[in-house]
Amino acid sequence: MSDYTPPLHDIRFLLDHVTPIGDLAKLEPFAEIDADSVYGVVEEFGRLMSEVWAPTNAVGDHEGSEVEGDTVRTATGFKEAYKAYADAGWGAVPFEEAYGGGGFPWLVGIVQQEMLNSANMALAMAPLLTQGAIDAILHHGSEEQKEKYLLKMVSGEWTGSMNLTEPDAGSDVGALRTKAIKQDDGSYRISGQKIFITFGEHSFTDNIIHLVLARTPDAPTGTKGISCFIVPKFLVNDDGSLGDRNDVHIVSVEHKMGIKGSPTCVLAYGDDSDGAVGYLIGEENAGMRYMFTMMNNARLGVGVEGLGLAERAYQHALAYARERKQGFAPGAARGEKSFIVEHPDVRRNLLTMKSYTEAMRVLSYKVAEQIDVARHGADESTRTAAQEMVDLLIPLAKSFCTDVAETVTSIGIQVHGGMGFIEETGAAQFYRDTKITQIYEGTNGIQAMDLVGRKLPMRGGGVYQDQLGRMKATVAELAEAGPELAVIHRELSSALDALEDATGWILSEGMADPVQALSAATPYQRLFATTVAGWLMGVQALVARRLVDAGAPDADVAAVKLVTSRFFAEHLLPQVHGLVAPVKAGKADLFALDAAQL
Amino acid sequence: MSDYTPPLHDIRFLLDHVTPIGDLAKLEPFAEIDADSVYGVVEEFGRLMSEVWAPTNAVGDHEGSEVEGDTVRTATGFKEAYKAYADAGWGAVPFEEAYGGGGFPWLVGIVQQEMLNSANMALAMAPLLTQGAIDAILHHGSEEQKEKYLLKMVSGEWTGSMNLTEPDAGSDVGALRTKAIKQDDGSYRISGQKIFITFGEHSFTDNIIHLVLARTPDAPTGTKGISCFIVPKFLVNDDGSLGDRNDVHIVSVEHKMGIKGSPTCVLAYGDDSDGAVGYLIGEENAGMRYMFTMMNNARLGVGVEGLGLAERAYQHALAYARERKQGFAPGAARGEKSFIVEHPDVRRNLLTMKSYTEAMRVLSYKVAEQIDVARHGADESTRTAAQEMVDLLIPLAKSFCTDVAETVTSIGIQVHGGMGFIEETGAAQFYRDTKITQIYEGTNGIQAMDLVGRKLPMRGGGVYQDQLGRMKATVAELAEAGPELAVIHRELSSALDALEDATGWILSEGMADPVQALSAATPYQRLFATTVAGWLMGVQALVARRLVDAGAPDADVAAVKLVTSRFFAEHLLPQVHGLVAPVKAGKADLFALDAAQL
């Protein structure tokens, strides 16, 4: 068993000072929001997560889910926890008021996501995948579709699912073969099989709205011939009541290493008929473009899964380190056993966990803040600049938060020693749950290809230059910030040199030969992301320095941030220096052997 | 399901050229051994592992083990696989002929261990823990004990178990409380509870010889008051037949994240009587010293678990990458899907796995070779030098091989994409199994404390200097070895600079203040170990260069080694440059916050 306490101090520190909620509140659609209302939401939501959701986490891991007739049995307490969330309207918080939303910034939605994932990542996937489906209908659905489906999805009365993957179409979604045949009434008949469908079936709600990618008979091959359909589990009558059961059925659920509480479904469309009834969203063959709209949100969301798991793993390890006695730490009274939190190497482990988790949080929140500005900034140039920043940082946030979450949850086990390997301890679950975040929503290798292939070349490298400029400005500020931040100044400055060196190589060698760029993509991504994280920890340190000096009310929280920021700079950021050589090594070694020699 | 093919080419390359078995065969006790007999053993043993053991691996993970009456039910096929191993006398290979052993070098035993762990790590623990118990009795038992217990343990007729840990005595073994009361007949009565006892109970054999650490009534506190006892499950009569059932019983088996096929037992001693009957090994209060004798072998053995898992995970991922088609790799024929092995980032993943696995292998085999020299070298100075090298390298080998195995098995999942997270695929098991290796037999944090606290100061730093000298000699050789090895020369030379820089800090700051050394221990250990691995990959490259140039019969194997060695130098070795700053940061940040502020 493991308790969860929402990290309200840390959240508030960022929302007060680093990604200020007060600034977002000045944007037009948020005119009725103020910081107090946001903190009210965060606190009350945190209470639900801590009291109702968190206790279901280990249960879900233990019980998993399984097919039962035409539906899926989920773990004890899951349905009730979902209901408590939906009934209170929590799913509506970050959506437009026009469709029943709470009208809060996306940043507030990301704070919620962090807590959802800390409390129970497997269960969190039900509302979070629904948010993905909402996103697609909101941006590309017709008014009638919004009226019919969106309101009940925003309210949490129905959930949504995302149906992209097929056995031979994973990373290469363009290879999908599910068919959609247009009918005289304008609807389509969908047939095929989809795999890896999260919460594709369950009994939480009386309807499920599946978003399905499929191909019309004369569609072009590849990603240019994909269309997107709404396929409700139960058809919806014009008066909003439920009609016939649609021909989409659960085939099986997967046995997974983690997030066992989340049913990962194989769904069959049209097996018992000439197809499940589906309704086209937008235009034919534009499905992939619509998916791209949601991609930034979805990828940030996966990064935040890493954040949520890391936070919970840290709390869990810290609690154990504070209560477990073993051996004698330096300075312990003679003959008195020490709590392991006093051992230097355990300290290192805990500070690594804490510092990484803070870095994940500030990076995720920064991207979320920019998503809000990109949507609602006062003028177009502000919006464009924010959108560019989001586009550049998304692969970094997704890959960094999920790769680092693996490290943090692994250390979490390590702090427990042998007990960490015993399932009842709870530390192992966080580690097992984390692994999928590096894989889905585009593996971290795919993120790296996106970074070097699409993001770095944006505006002829101008978007990268803007980011570099922001980071250099922080270095300049750090130079003036006194001796306690000198080490952050030194390491961040040195990391920027490494980044410029590596980027220079990518922009010359890599642009001349795309195979060079693709070969270097993964170490480059890690180098860039670690530097950006180091930059934001530097920004956080500058804020903290000012608060401590001013004796601000939250100076005690800020004092801790000074330490974690310095720790990041000295202990974690220097990793970038091991990544320049791998970038510049390029493709030569990778293709020096043929596949048979490997 | 996952097949396993013993990597005979790689093993032979090392045994022919890098840790030459021919040189060991010149040592007196190995006079009757030659390379051909070793390769005969390796090949035939590999066949058993591949054909009989490997297919039981997933079964063990799936079925686990559970208490059934007074014994433990193990997974289907385990008993038969163990019998096939024992009946063929494989457990005897690396032991002295005087006690029924095969008289082969320990290096050959380590080659066996690699294959055992690749085939089925959970099952491998039965014979390998037995080897630990053999080691203790061989070195410290009386002739009568050797006669009575050792012969049947060497033959595999009985297994052994190691009983150290108690609920409040894990890393701090000196805190153990199990009691041993001496009887008039010279035997002892043992009472207490032991946890984490691998194969503490099973029905493979008709007896189990438990080695138990316990404390006599007037023993000093801490590690100086620990004695070591033989506690057989069934008492052994003087004629060798089995007598009464001893009062040691299974209480429960743990639910673990991995190695589920291996029963991790809680054992109760003396619950139903005035104690289980035990026989003192050697002298009272010397138990901890005896344990130290075995520690090098045991720790190397755990490193080799990492190696074995990494090799299997690599084979498994490679097979998938060669048969899975997805997307279009650079240079693919128009419209033709590529095997994912042709994608640059998948290549990077596979070469990282392969190169790391080779580094683990050469490091493990080098230490094993030196164990043989330390025992049987022609003169005392040779033996002493080898023993010093073993002592220095053991924490490096244990921590490096197990930390890197986590990385390799994680990448193994990643290569499979979403399928990697599905248990039936098999990749997840290697990852779950690996995690324990970083923890037991001294966590990797404990290894780091051993390195900076005991090993680095050996002979006033002289042992370290000898190692540095060996590595510098290789750098000098690399400088003359032509352009293809220039990058290895450059990176190894640069890594040695980093090591010298960090070691200088440890030897000055760390020796002046032990808390500094303890605070820096983990990054220092990783830095040192990665450099040593880079050195041995450099040694391997020099050998490979010569073989390729000479057109040797195994020039094709050597040509591959040139690539993997270069890959290690360019892509993995540079990590050391991110570790100098963390070492030199020392204790300041670690103790800047008190436990309540974390």
PDB file of C-alpha atoms in Angstrom, chain A residues 199-393:
ATOM      1  CA  PHE A 199     -10.778   1.334 -22.182  1.00  0.00           C
ATOM      2  CA  GLY A 200     -12.248   0.141 -25.478  1.00  0.00           C
ATOM      3  CA  GLU A 201     -14.826  -1.648 -23.350  1.00  0.00           C
ATOM      4  CA  HIS A 202     -15.975  -1.307 -19.717  1.00  0.00           C
ATOM      5  CA  SER A 203     -19.150  -0.841 -17.748  1.00  0.00           C
ATOM      6  CA  PHE A 204     -18.430   2.539 -16.154  1.00  0.00           C
ATOM      7  CA  THR A 205     -20.866   4.344 -18.438  1.00  0.00           C
ATOM      8  CA  ASP A 206     -23.843   3.372 -20.559  1.00  0.00           C
ATOM      9  CA  ASN A 207     -22.174   4.393 -23.787  1.00  0.00           C
ATOM     10  CA  ILE A 208     -18.665   4.582 -25.262  1.00  0.00           C
ATOM     11  CA  ILE A 209     -17.788   6.804 -28.211  1.00  0.00           C
ATOM     12  CA  HIS A 210     -15.078   5.179 -30.300  1.00  0.00           C
ATOM     13  CA  LEU A 211     -13.013   7.320 -32.627  1.00  0.00           C
ATOM     14  CA  VAL A 212     -11.860   5.029 -35.401  1.00  0.00           C
ATOM     15  CA  LEU A 213      -9.352   5.507 -38.191  1.00  0.00           C
ATOM     16  CA  ALA A 214     -10.325   3.630 -41.344  1.00  0.00           C
ATOM     17  CA  ARG A 215      -9.927   3.677 -45.071  1.00  0.00           C
ATOM     18  CA  THR A 216     -12.616   4.220 -47.721  1.00  0.00           C
ATOM     19  CA  PRO A 217     -12.472   1.918 -50.760  1.00  0.00           C
ATOM     20  CA  ASP A 218     -10.829   4.363 -53.148  1.00  0.00           C
ATOM     21  CA  ALA A 219      -8.637   6.123 -50.608  1.00  0.00           C
ATOM     22  CA  PRO A 220      -4.987   6.837 -51.449  1.00  0.00           C
ATOM     23  CA  THR A 221      -2.456   4.520 -49.816  1.00  0.00           C
ATOM     24  CA  GLY A 222      -0.587   5.506 -46.667  1.00  0.00           C
ATOM     25  CA  THR A 223      -1.473   8.289 -44.271  1.00  0.00           C
ATOM     26  CA  LYS A 224      -3.152  10.355 -46.992  1.00  0.00           C
ATOM     27  CA  GLY A 225      -6.013   7.896 -47.245  1.00  0.00           C
ATOM     28  CA  ILE A 226      -7.118   7.728 -43.657  1.00  0.00           C
ATOM     29  CA  SER A 227     -10.493   8.969 -42.490  1.00  0.00           C
ATOM     30  CA  CYS A 228     -11.762   9.417 -38.950  1.00  0.00           C
ATOM     31  CA  PHE A 229     -15.118   8.143 -37.730  1.00  0.00           C
ATOM     32  CA  ILE A 230     -17.317   8.321 -34.679  1.00  0.00           C
ATOM     33  CA  VAL A 231     -18.523   4.802 -33.847  1.00  0.00           C
ATOM     34  CA  PRO A 232     -20.714   4.800 -30.744  1.00  0.00           C
ATOM     35  CA  LYS A 233     -21.136   1.549 -28.809  1.00  0.00           C
ATOM     36  CA  PHE A 234     -24.865   2.301 -28.746  1.00  0.00           C
ATOM     37  CA  LEU A 235     -26.317   4.390 -31.536  1.00  0.00           C
ATOM     38  CA  VAL A 236     -27.760   7.665 -30.303  1.00  0.00           C
ATOM     39  CA  ASN A 237     -31.265   8.671 -31.290  1.00  0.00           C
ATOM     40  CA  ASP A 238     -32.091  12.217 -32.272  1.00  0.00           C
ATOM     41  CA  ASP A 239     -33.679  12.853 -28.890  1.00  0.00           C
ATOM     42  CA  GLY A 240     -30.408  11.821 -27.216  1.00  0.00           C
ATOM     43  CA  SER A 241     -31.697   8.468 -26.005  1.00  0.00           C
ATOM     44  CA  LEU A 242     -29.728   5.323 -26.715  1.00  0.00           C
ATOM     45  CA  GLY A 243     -30.701   3.180 -29.668  1.00  0.00           C
ATOM     46  CA  ASP A 244     -29.382  -0.079 -31.112  1.00  0.00           C
ATOM     47  CA  ARG A 245     -26.220  -1.801 -29.989  1.00  0.00           C
ATOM     48  CA  ASN A 246     -23.605  -1.138 -32.657  1.00  0.00           C
ATOM     49  CA  ASP A 247     -21.533  -3.959 -34.129  1.00  0.00           C
ATOM     50  CA  VAL A 248     -18.329  -3.234 -32.216  1.00  0.00           C
ATOM     51  CA  HIS A 249     -17.383  -5.907 -29.725  1.00  0.00           C
ATOM     52  CA  ILE A 250     -14.636  -6.812 -27.336  1.00  0.00           C
ATOM     53  CA  VAL A 251     -12.466  -9.716 -28.486  1.00  0.00           C
ATOM     54  CA  SER A 252      -9.904  -9.863 -25.698  1.00  0.00           C
ATOM     55  CA  VAL A 253      -7.837  -7.827 -23.268  1.00  0.00           C
ATOM     56  CA  GLU A 254      -4.053  -7.979 -23.179  1.00  0.00           C
ATOM     57  CA  HIS A 255      -1.873  -9.318 -20.357  1.00  0.00           C
ATOM     58  CA  LYS A 256       0.525  -6.494 -19.770  1.00  0.00           C
ATOM     59  CA  MET A 257       3.580  -5.797 -17.648  1.00  0.00           C
ATOM     60  CA  GLY A 258       1.942  -2.735 -16.125  1.00  0.00           C
ATOM     61  CA  ILE A 259      -1.156  -0.512 -16.041  1.00  0.00           C
ATOM     62  CA  LYS A 260      -2.946  -3.798 -15.510  1.00  0.00           C
ATOM     63  CA  GLY A 261      -6.041  -2.044 -14.216  1.00  0.00           C
ATOM     64  CA  SER A 262      -6.543  -0.463 -17.627  1.00  0.00           C
ATOM     65  CA  PRO A 263      -8.237  -2.802 -20.102  1.00  0.00           C
ATOM     66  CA  THR A 264      -6.212  -2.771 -23.321  1.00  0.00           C
ATOM     67  CA  CYS A 265      -8.710  -4.155 -25.771  1.00  0.00           C
ATOM     68  CA  VAL A 266      -8.843  -5.879 -29.089  1.00  0.00           C
ATOM     69  CA  LEU A 267     -12.055  -4.623 -30.728  1.00  0.00           C
ATOM     70  CA  ALA A 268     -13.817  -6.181 -33.696  1.00  0.00           C
ATOM     71  CA  TYR A 269     -15.813  -3.894 -35.962  1.00  0.00           C
ATOM     72  CA  GLY A 270     -18.521  -5.345 -38.154  1.00  0.00           C
ATOM     73  CA  ASP A 271     -17.897  -9.022 -37.489  1.00  0.00           C
ATOM     74  CA  ASP A 272     -21.618  -9.792 -37.160  1.00  0.00           C
ATOM     75  CA  SER A 273     -22.939  -7.570 -39.941  1.00  0.00           C
ATOM     76  CA  ASP A 274     -21.878  -5.555 -42.942  1.00  0.00           C
ATOM     77  CA  GLY A 275     -20.104  -3.160 -40.631  1.00  0.00           C
ATOM     78  CA  ALA A 276     -20.447  -1.096 -37.504  1.00  0.00           C
ATOM     79  CA  VAL A 277     -22.279   2.179 -38.062  1.00  0.00           C
ATOM     80  CA  GLY A 278     -19.864   5.097 -38.148  1.00  0.00           C
ATOM     81  CA  TYR A 279     -20.091   8.806 -38.840  1.00  0.00           C
ATOM     82  CA  LEU A 280     -17.373  10.666 -40.673  1.00  0.00           C
ATOM     83  CA  ILE A 281     -15.647  13.477 -38.831  1.00  0.00           C
ATOM     84  CA  GLY A 282     -14.862  16.348 -41.177  1.00  0.00           C
ATOM     85  CA  GLU A 283     -13.766  15.189 -44.594  1.00  0.00           C
ATOM     86  CA  GLU A 284     -12.647  11.886 -46.035  1.00  0.00           C
ATOM     87  CA  ASN A 285      -8.879  11.267 -46.122  1.00  0.00           C
ATOM     88  CA  ALA A 286      -8.198  14.059 -43.640  1.00  0.00           C
ATOM     89  CA  GLY A 287      -8.068  11.782 -40.588  1.00  0.00           C
ATOM     90  CA  MET A 288      -4.330  11.925 -40.165  1.00  0.00           C
ATOM     91  CA  ARG A 289      -4.383  15.702 -40.236  1.00  0.00           C
ATOM     92  CA  TYR A 290      -7.015  15.682 -37.490  1.00  0.00           C
ATOM     93  CA  MET A 291      -4.898  13.331 -35.444  1.00  0.00           C
ATOM     94  CA  PHE A 292      -2.017  15.784 -35.681  1.00  0.00           C
ATOM     95  CA  THR A 293      -4.225  18.420 -34.018  1.00  0.00           C
ATOM     96  CA  MET A 294      -4.534  16.257 -30.963  1.00  0.00           C
ATOM     97  CA  MET A 295      -1.026  14.946 -31.019  1.00  0.00           C
ATOM     98  CA  ASN A 296       0.620  17.704 -28.998  1.00  0.00           C
ATOM     99  CA  ASN A 297      -1.941  17.371 -26.218  1.00  0.00           C
ATOM    100  CA  ALA A 298      -1.767  13.601 -26.248  1.00  0.00           C
ATOM    101  CA  ARG A 299       2.024  13.495 -26.212  1.00  0.00           C
ATOM    102  CA  LEU A 300       2.258  16.022 -23.426  1.00  0.00           C
ATOM    103  CA  GLY A 301      -0.307  13.903 -21.590  1.00  0.00           C
ATOM    104  CA  VAL A 302       1.942  10.857 -21.818  1.00  0.00           C
ATOM    105  CA  GLY A 303       4.859  12.876 -20.519  1.00  0.00           C
ATOM    106  CA  VAL A 304       2.651  13.863 -17.599  1.00  0.00           C
ATOM    107  CA  GLU A 305       1.977  10.188 -16.939  1.00  0.00           C
ATOM    108  CA  GLY A 306       5.723   9.899 -16.370  1.00  0.00           C
ATOM    109  CA  LEU A 307       5.596  12.898 -14.062  1.00  0.00           C
ATOM    110  CA  GLY A 308       2.679  11.500 -12.070  1.00  0.00           C
ATOM    111  CA  LEU A 309       4.329   8.114 -11.596  1.00  0.00           C
ATOM    112  CA  ALA A 310       7.643   9.695 -10.641  1.00  0.00           C
ATOM    113  CA  GLU A 311       5.988  11.871  -8.002  1.00  0.00           C
ATOM    114  CA  ARG A 312       4.184   8.923  -6.459  1.00  0.00           C
ATOM    115  CA  ALA A 313       7.301   6.723  -6.569  1.00  0.00           C
ATOM    116  CA  TYR A 314       9.248   9.495  -4.861  1.00  0.00           C
ATOM    117  CA  GLN A 315       6.706   9.921  -2.075  1.00  0.00           C
ATOM    118  CA  HIS A 316       6.651   6.168  -1.589  1.00  0.00           C
ATOM    119  CA  ALA A 317      10.428   5.822  -1.408  1.00  0.00           C
ATOM    120  CA  LEU A 318      10.805   8.838   0.842  1.00  0.00           C
ATOM    121  CA  ALA A 319       8.273   7.487   3.314  1.00  0.00           C
ATOM    122  CA  TYR A 320      10.182   4.204   3.497  1.00  0.00           C
ATOM    123  CA  ALA A 321      13.558   5.918   3.839  1.00  0.00           C
ATOM    124  CA  ARG A 322      12.235   7.938   6.745  1.00  0.00           C
ATOM    125  CA  GLU A 323      10.949   4.929   8.666  1.00  0.00           C
ATOM    126  CA  ARG A 324      13.395   2.134   7.802  1.00  0.00           C
ATOM    127  CA  LYS A 325      16.397   1.784  10.086  1.00  0.00           C
ATOM    128  CA  GLN A 326      19.525   0.062   8.833  1.00  0.00           C
ATOM    129  CA  GLY A 327      23.199   0.460   9.649  1.00  0.00           C
ATOM    130  CA  PHE A 328      24.933   3.554  10.921  1.00  0.00           C
ATOM    131  CA  ALA A 329      24.997   6.758   8.899  1.00  0.00           C
ATOM    132  CA  PRO A 330      27.829   9.266   9.228  1.00  0.00           C
ATOM    133  CA  GLY A 331      27.348  11.230  12.436  1.00  0.00           C
ATOM    134  CA  ALA A 332      24.910   8.783  14.008  1.00  0.00           C
ATOM    135  CA  ALA A 333      25.041   8.572  17.796  1.00  0.00           C
ATOM    136  CA  ARG A 334      27.133   5.602  18.901  1.00  0.00           C
ATOM    137  CA  GLY A 335      25.242   2.339  18.715  1.00  0.00           C
ATOM    138  CA  GLU A 336      22.115   3.982  17.354  1.00  0.00           C
ATOM    139  CA  LYS A 337      20.797   2.667  14.063  1.00  0.00           C
ATOM    140  CA  SER A 338      20.045   5.295  11.455  1.00  0.00           C
ATOM    141  CA  PHE A 339      17.026   5.881   9.313  1.00  0.00           C
ATOM    142  CA  ILE A 340      18.279   5.122   5.830  1.00  0.00           C
ATOM    143  CA  VAL A 341      17.372   8.626   4.671  1.00  0.00           C
ATOM    144  CA  GLU A 342      20.544   9.689   6.504  1.00  0.00           C
ATOM    145  CA  HIS A 343      22.866   7.503   4.419  1.00  0.00           C
ATOM    146  CA  PRO A 344      24.672   9.555   1.737  1.00  0.00           C
ATOM    147  CA  ASP A 345      23.859   7.198  -1.118  1.00  0.00           C
ATOM    148  CA  VAL A 346      20.171   7.038  -0.181  1.00  0.00           C
ATOM    149  CA  ARG A 347      20.184  10.827  -0.055  1.00  0.00           C
ATOM    150  CA  ARG A 348      21.608  10.868  -3.548  1.00  0.00           C
ATOM    151  CA  ASN A 349      18.872   8.524  -4.692  1.00  0.00           C
ATOM    152  CA  LEU A 350      16.128  10.614  -3.127  1.00  0.00           C
ATOM    153  CA  LEU A 351      17.486  13.915  -4.408  1.00  0.00           C
ATOM    154  CA  THR A 352      17.852  12.430  -7.878  1.00  0.00           C
ATOM    155  CA  MET A 353      14.210  11.371  -7.750  1.00  0.00           C
ATOM    156  CA  LYS A 354      13.027  14.717  -6.393  1.00  0.00           C
ATOM    157  CA  SER A 355      15.104  16.860  -8.684  1.00  0.00           C
ATOM    158  CA  TYR A 356      14.148  14.899 -11.793  1.00  0.00           C
ATOM    159  CA  THR A 357      10.484  15.016 -10.804  1.00  0.00           C
ATOM    160  CA  GLU A 358      10.614  18.779 -10.387  1.00  0.00           C
ATOM    161  CA  ALA A 359      12.291  19.083 -13.772  1.00  0.00           C
ATOM    162  CA  MET A 360       9.547  16.989 -15.371  1.00  0.00           C
ATOM    163  CA  ARG A 361       6.921  19.138 -13.704  1.00  0.00           C
ATOM    164  CA  VAL A 362       8.298  22.515 -14.727  1.00  0.00           C
ATOM    165  CA  LEU A 363       8.824  21.259 -18.288  1.00  0.00           C
ATOM    166  CA  SER A 364       5.288  19.861 -18.554  1.00  0.00           C
ATOM    167  CA  TYR A 365       3.675  22.939 -17.047  1.00  0.00           C
ATOM    168  CA  LYS A 366       5.696  25.240 -19.298  1.00  0.00           C
ATOM    169  CA  VAL A 367       4.483  23.410 -22.396  1.00  0.00           C
ATOM    170  CA  ALA A 368       0.894  23.474 -21.111  1.00  0.00           C
ATOM    171  CA  GLU A 369       1.118  27.208 -20.438  1.00  0.00           C
ATOM    172  CA  GLN A 370       2.311  27.752 -23.983  1.00  0.00           C
ATOM    173  CA  ILE A 371      -0.561  25.639 -25.324  1.00  0.00           C
ATOM    174  CA  ASP A 372      -2.932  28.093 -23.642  1.00  0.00           C
ATOM    175  CA  VAL A 373      -1.068  31.079 -25.055  1.00  0.00           C
ATOM    176  CA  ALA A 374      -0.976  29.502 -28.505  1.00  0.00           C
ATOM    177  CA  ARG A 375      -4.749  29.166 -28.409  1.00  0.00           C
ATOM    178  CA  HIS A 376      -5.723  32.370 -26.710  1.00  0.00           C
ATOM    179  CA  GLY A 377      -2.788  34.798 -26.836  1.00  0.00           C
ATOM    180  CA  ALA A 378      -3.769  38.417 -27.353  1.00  0.00           C
ATOM    181  CA  ASP A 379      -2.285  38.742 -30.834  1.00  0.00           C
ATOM    182  CA  GLU A 380      -1.279  36.469 -33.633  1.00  0.00           C
ATOM    183  CA  SER A 381       2.456  36.851 -33.275  1.00  0.00           C
ATOM    184  CA  THR A 382       2.199  35.868 -29.607  1.00  0.00           C
ATOM    185  CA  ARG A 383       0.088  32.877 -30.543  1.00  0.00           C
ATOM    186  CA  THR A 384       2.423  31.813 -33.311  1.00  0.00           C
ATOM    187  CA  ALA A 385       5.500  32.101 -31.145  1.00  0.00           C
ATOM    188  CA  ALA A 386       3.826  30.023 -28.440  1.00  0.00           C
ATOM    189  CA  GLN A 387       2.688  27.389 -30.920  1.00  0.00           C
ATOM    190  CA  GLU A 388       6.203  27.125 -32.293  1.00  0.00           C
ATOM    191  CA  MET A 389       7.594  26.661 -28.842  1.00  0.00           C
ATOM    192  CA  VAL A 390       5.019  23.963 -28.124  1.00  0.00           C
ATOM    193  CA  ASP A 391       5.834  22.163 -31.368  1.00  0.00           C
ATOM    194  CA  LEU A 392       9.551  22.202 -30.601  1.00  0.00           C
ATOM    195  CA  LEU A 393       9.230  21.155 -26.974  1.00  0.00           C
TER     196      LEU A 393
END
